[in-house]
mmCIF file with all atom_site columns, C-alpha atoms in Angstrom:
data_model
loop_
_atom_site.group_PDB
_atom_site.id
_atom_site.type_symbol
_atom_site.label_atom_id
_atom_site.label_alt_id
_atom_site.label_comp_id
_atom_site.label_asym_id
_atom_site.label_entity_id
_atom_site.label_seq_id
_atom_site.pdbx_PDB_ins_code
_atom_site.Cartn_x
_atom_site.Cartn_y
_atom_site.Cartn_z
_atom_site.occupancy
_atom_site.B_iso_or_equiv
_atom_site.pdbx_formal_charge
_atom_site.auth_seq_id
_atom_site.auth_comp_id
_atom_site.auth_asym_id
_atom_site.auth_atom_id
_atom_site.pdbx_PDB_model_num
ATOM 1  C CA . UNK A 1 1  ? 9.837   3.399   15.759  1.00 47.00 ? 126 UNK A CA 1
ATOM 2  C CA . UNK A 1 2  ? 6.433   3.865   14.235  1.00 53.00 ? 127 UNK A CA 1
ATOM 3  C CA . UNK A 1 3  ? 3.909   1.686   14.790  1.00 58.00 ? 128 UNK A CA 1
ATOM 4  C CA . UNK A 1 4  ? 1.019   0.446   11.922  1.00 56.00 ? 129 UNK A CA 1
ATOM 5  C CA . UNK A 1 5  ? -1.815  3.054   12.246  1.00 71.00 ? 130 UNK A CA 1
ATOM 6  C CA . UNK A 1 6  ? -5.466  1.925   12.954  1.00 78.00 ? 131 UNK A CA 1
ATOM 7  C CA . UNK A 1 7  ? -6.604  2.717   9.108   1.00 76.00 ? 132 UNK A CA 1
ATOM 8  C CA . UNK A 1 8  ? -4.004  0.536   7.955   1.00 75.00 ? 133 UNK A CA 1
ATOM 9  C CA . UNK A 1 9  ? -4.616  -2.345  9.762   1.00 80.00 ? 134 UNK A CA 1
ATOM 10 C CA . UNK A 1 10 ? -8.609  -1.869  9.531   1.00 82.00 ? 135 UNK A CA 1
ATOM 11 C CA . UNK A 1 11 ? -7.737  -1.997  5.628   1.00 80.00 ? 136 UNK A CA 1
ATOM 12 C CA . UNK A 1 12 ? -6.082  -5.735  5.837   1.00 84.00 ? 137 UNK A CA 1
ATOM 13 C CA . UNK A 1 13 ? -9.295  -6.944  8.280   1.00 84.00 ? 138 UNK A CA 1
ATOM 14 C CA . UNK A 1 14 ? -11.983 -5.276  5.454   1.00 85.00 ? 139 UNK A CA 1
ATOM 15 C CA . UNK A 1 15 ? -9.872  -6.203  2.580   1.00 85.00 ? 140 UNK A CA 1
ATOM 16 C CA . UNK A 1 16 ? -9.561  -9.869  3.765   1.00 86.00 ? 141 UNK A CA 1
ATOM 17 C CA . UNK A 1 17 ? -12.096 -12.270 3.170   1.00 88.00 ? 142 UNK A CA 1
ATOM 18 C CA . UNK A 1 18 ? -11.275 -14.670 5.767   1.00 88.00 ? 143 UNK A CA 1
ATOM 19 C CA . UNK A 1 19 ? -9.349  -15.361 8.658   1.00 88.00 ? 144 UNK A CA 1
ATOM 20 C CA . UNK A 1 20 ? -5.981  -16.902 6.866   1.00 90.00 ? 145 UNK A CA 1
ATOM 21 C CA . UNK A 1 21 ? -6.295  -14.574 4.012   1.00 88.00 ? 146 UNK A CA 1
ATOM 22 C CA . UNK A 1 22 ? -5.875  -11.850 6.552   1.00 88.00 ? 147 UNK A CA 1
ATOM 23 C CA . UNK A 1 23 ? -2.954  -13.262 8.313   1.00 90.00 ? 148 UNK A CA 1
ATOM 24 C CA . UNK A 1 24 ? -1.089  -13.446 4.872   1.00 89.00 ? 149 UNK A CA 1
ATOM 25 C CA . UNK A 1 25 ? -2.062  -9.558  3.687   1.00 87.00 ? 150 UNK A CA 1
ATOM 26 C CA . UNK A 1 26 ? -1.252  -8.781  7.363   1.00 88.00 ? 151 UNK A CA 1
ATOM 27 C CA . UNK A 1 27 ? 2.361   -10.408 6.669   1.00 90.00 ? 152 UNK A CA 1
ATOM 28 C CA . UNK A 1 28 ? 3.080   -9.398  3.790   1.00 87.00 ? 153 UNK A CA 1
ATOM 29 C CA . UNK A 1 29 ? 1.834   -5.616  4.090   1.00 84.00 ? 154 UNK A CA 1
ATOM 30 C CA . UNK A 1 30 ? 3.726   -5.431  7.263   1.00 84.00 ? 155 UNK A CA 1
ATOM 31 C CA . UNK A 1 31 ? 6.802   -6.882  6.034   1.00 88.00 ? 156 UNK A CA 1
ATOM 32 C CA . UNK A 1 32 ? 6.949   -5.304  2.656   1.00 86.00 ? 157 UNK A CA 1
ATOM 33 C CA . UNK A 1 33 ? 5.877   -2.226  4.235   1.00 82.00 ? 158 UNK A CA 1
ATOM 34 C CA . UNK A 1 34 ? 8.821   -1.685  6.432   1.00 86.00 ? 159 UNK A CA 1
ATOM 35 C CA . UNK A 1 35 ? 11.294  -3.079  4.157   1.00 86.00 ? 160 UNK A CA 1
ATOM 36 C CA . UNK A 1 36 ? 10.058  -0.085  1.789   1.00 82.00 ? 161 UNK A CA 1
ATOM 37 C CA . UNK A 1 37 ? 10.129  2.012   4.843   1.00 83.00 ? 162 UNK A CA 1
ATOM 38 C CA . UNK A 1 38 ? 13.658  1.556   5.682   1.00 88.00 ? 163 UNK A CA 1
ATOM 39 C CA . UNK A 1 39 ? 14.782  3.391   2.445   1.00 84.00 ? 164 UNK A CA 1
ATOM 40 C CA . UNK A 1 40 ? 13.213  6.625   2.848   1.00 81.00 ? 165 UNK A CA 1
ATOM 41 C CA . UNK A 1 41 ? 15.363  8.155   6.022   1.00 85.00 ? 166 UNK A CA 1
ATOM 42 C CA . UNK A 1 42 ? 17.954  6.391   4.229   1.00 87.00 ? 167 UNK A CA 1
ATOM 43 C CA . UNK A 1 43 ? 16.938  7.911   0.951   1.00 82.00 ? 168 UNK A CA 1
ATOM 44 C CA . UNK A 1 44 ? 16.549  11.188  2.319   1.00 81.00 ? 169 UNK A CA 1
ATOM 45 C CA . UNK A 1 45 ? 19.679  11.379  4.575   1.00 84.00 ? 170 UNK A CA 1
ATOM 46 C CA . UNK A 1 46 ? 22.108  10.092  1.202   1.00 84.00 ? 171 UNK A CA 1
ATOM 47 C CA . UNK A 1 47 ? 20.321  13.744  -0.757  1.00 82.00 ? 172 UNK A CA 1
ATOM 48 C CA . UNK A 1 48 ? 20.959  15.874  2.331   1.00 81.00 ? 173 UNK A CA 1
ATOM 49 C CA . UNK A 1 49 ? 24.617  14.617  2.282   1.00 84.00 ? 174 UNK A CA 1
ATOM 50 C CA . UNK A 1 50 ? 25.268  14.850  -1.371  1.00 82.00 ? 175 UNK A CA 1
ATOM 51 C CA . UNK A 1 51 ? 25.249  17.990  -3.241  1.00 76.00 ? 176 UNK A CA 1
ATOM 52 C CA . UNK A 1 52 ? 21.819  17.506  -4.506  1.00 74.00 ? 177 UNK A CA 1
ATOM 53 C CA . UNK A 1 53 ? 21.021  19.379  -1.077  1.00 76.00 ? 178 UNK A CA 1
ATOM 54 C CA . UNK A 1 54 ? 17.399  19.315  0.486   1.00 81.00 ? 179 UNK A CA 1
ATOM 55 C CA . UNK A 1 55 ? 15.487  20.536  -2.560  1.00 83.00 ? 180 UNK A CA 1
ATOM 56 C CA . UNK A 1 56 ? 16.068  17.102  -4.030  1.00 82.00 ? 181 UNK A CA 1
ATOM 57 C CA . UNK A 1 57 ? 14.852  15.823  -0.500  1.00 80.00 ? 182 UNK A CA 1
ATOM 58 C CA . UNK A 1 58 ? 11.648  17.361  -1.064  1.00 84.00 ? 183 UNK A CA 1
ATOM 59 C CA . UNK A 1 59 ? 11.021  16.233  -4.396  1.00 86.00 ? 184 UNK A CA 1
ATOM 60 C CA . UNK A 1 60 ? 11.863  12.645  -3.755  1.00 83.00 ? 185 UNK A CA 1
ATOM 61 C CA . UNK A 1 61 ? 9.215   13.611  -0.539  1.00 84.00 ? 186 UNK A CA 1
ATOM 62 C CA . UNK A 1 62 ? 6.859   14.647  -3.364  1.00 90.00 ? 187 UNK A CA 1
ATOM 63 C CA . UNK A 1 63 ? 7.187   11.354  -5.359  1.00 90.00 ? 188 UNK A CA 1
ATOM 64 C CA . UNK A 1 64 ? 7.030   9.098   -2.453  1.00 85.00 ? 189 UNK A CA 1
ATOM 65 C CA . UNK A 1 65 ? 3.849   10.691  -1.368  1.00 88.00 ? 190 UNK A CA 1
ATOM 66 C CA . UNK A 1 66 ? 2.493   10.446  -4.850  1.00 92.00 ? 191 UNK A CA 1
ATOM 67 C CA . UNK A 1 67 ? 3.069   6.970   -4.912  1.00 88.00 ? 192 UNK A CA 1
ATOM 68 C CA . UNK A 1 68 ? 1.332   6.433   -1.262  1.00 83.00 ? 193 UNK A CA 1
ATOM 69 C CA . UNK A 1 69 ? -1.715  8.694   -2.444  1.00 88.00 ? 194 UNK A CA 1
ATOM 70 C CA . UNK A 1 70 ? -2.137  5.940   -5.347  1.00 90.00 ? 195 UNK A CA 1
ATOM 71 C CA . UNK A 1 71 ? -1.792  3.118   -3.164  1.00 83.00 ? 196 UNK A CA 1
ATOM 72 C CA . UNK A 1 72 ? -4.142  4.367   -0.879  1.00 80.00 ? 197 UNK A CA 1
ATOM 73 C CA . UNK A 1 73 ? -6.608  4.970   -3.477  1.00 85.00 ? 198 UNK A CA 1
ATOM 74 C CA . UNK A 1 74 ? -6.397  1.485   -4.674  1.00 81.00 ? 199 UNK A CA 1
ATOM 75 C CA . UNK A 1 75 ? -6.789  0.060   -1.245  1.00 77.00 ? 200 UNK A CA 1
ATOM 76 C CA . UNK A 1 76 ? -9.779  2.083   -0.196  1.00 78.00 ? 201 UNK A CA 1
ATOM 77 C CA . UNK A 1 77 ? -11.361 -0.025  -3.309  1.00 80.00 ? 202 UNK A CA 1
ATOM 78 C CA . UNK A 1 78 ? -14.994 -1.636  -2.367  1.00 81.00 ? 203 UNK A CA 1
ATOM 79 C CA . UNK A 1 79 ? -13.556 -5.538  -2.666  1.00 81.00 ? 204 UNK A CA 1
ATOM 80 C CA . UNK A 1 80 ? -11.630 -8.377  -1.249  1.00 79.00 ? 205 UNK A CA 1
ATOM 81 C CA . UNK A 1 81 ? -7.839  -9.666  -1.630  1.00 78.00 ? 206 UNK A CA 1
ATOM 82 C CA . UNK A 1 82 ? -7.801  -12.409 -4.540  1.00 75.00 ? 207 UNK A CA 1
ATOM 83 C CA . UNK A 1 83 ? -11.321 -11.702 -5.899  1.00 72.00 ? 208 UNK A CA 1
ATOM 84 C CA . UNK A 1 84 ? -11.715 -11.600 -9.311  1.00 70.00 ? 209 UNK A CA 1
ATOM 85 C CA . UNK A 1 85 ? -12.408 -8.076  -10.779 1.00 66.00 ? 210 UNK A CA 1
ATOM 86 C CA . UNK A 1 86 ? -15.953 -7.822  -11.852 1.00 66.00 ? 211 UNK A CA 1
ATOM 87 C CA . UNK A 1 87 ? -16.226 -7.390  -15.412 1.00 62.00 ? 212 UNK A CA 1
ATOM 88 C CA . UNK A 1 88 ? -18.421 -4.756  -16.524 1.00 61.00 ? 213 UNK A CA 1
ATOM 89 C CA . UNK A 1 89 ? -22.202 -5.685  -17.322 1.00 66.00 ? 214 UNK A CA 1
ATOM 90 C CA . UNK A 1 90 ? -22.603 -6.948  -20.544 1.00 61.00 ? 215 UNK A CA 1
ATOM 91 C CA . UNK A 1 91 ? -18.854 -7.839  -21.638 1.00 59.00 ? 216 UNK A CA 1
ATOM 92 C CA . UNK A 1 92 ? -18.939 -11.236 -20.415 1.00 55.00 ? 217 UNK A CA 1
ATOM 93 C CA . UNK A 1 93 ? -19.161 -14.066 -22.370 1.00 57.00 ? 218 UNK A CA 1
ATOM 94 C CA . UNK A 1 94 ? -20.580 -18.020 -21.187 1.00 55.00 ? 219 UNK A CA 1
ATOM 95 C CA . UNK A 1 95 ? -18.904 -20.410 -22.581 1.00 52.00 ? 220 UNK A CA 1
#
């Protein structure tokens, strides 16, 4: 089984602005996380078997890794779990 690496779980503790924020992103990035996991051997086993054969292995390899690329991207962002977006200076409005 693999295990969480370090950079993942130093994400949730940076991302998290306190203490019971991070045990919910820990939750649900864990659980969500291997529930997502779970489909790629199987995935990747059901194209080996079929007669799509193990070049459409490697593309759906290609796609998932796209997908984790953008993912990562967005979680190496400079901010907290459920903080606002900052708005761009000068486009807000008071009220």
């Amino acid at each position: 089984m693999q295990r969480p690496t370090t950079l993942g779980l130093t994400l949730i503790g940076l991302r998290a602005k306190d203490a019971d924020t991070a045990v919910g992103l820990s939750g649900m990035v864990q659980g969500v996380g291997y529930l997502i996991a779970i489909l790629g051997p199987l995935g990747g086993g059901a194209l080996l078997t079929s007669s799509a054969g193990l070049t459409a292995a490697l593309v759906l390899l290609l796609v998932v890794t796209a997908g984790e690329l953008t993912a990562g991207v967005g979680a190496g962002r400079n901010r907290h779990v459920l903080e606002p977006a900052v708005a761009p200076t000068g486009t807000a409005r008071e009220v």
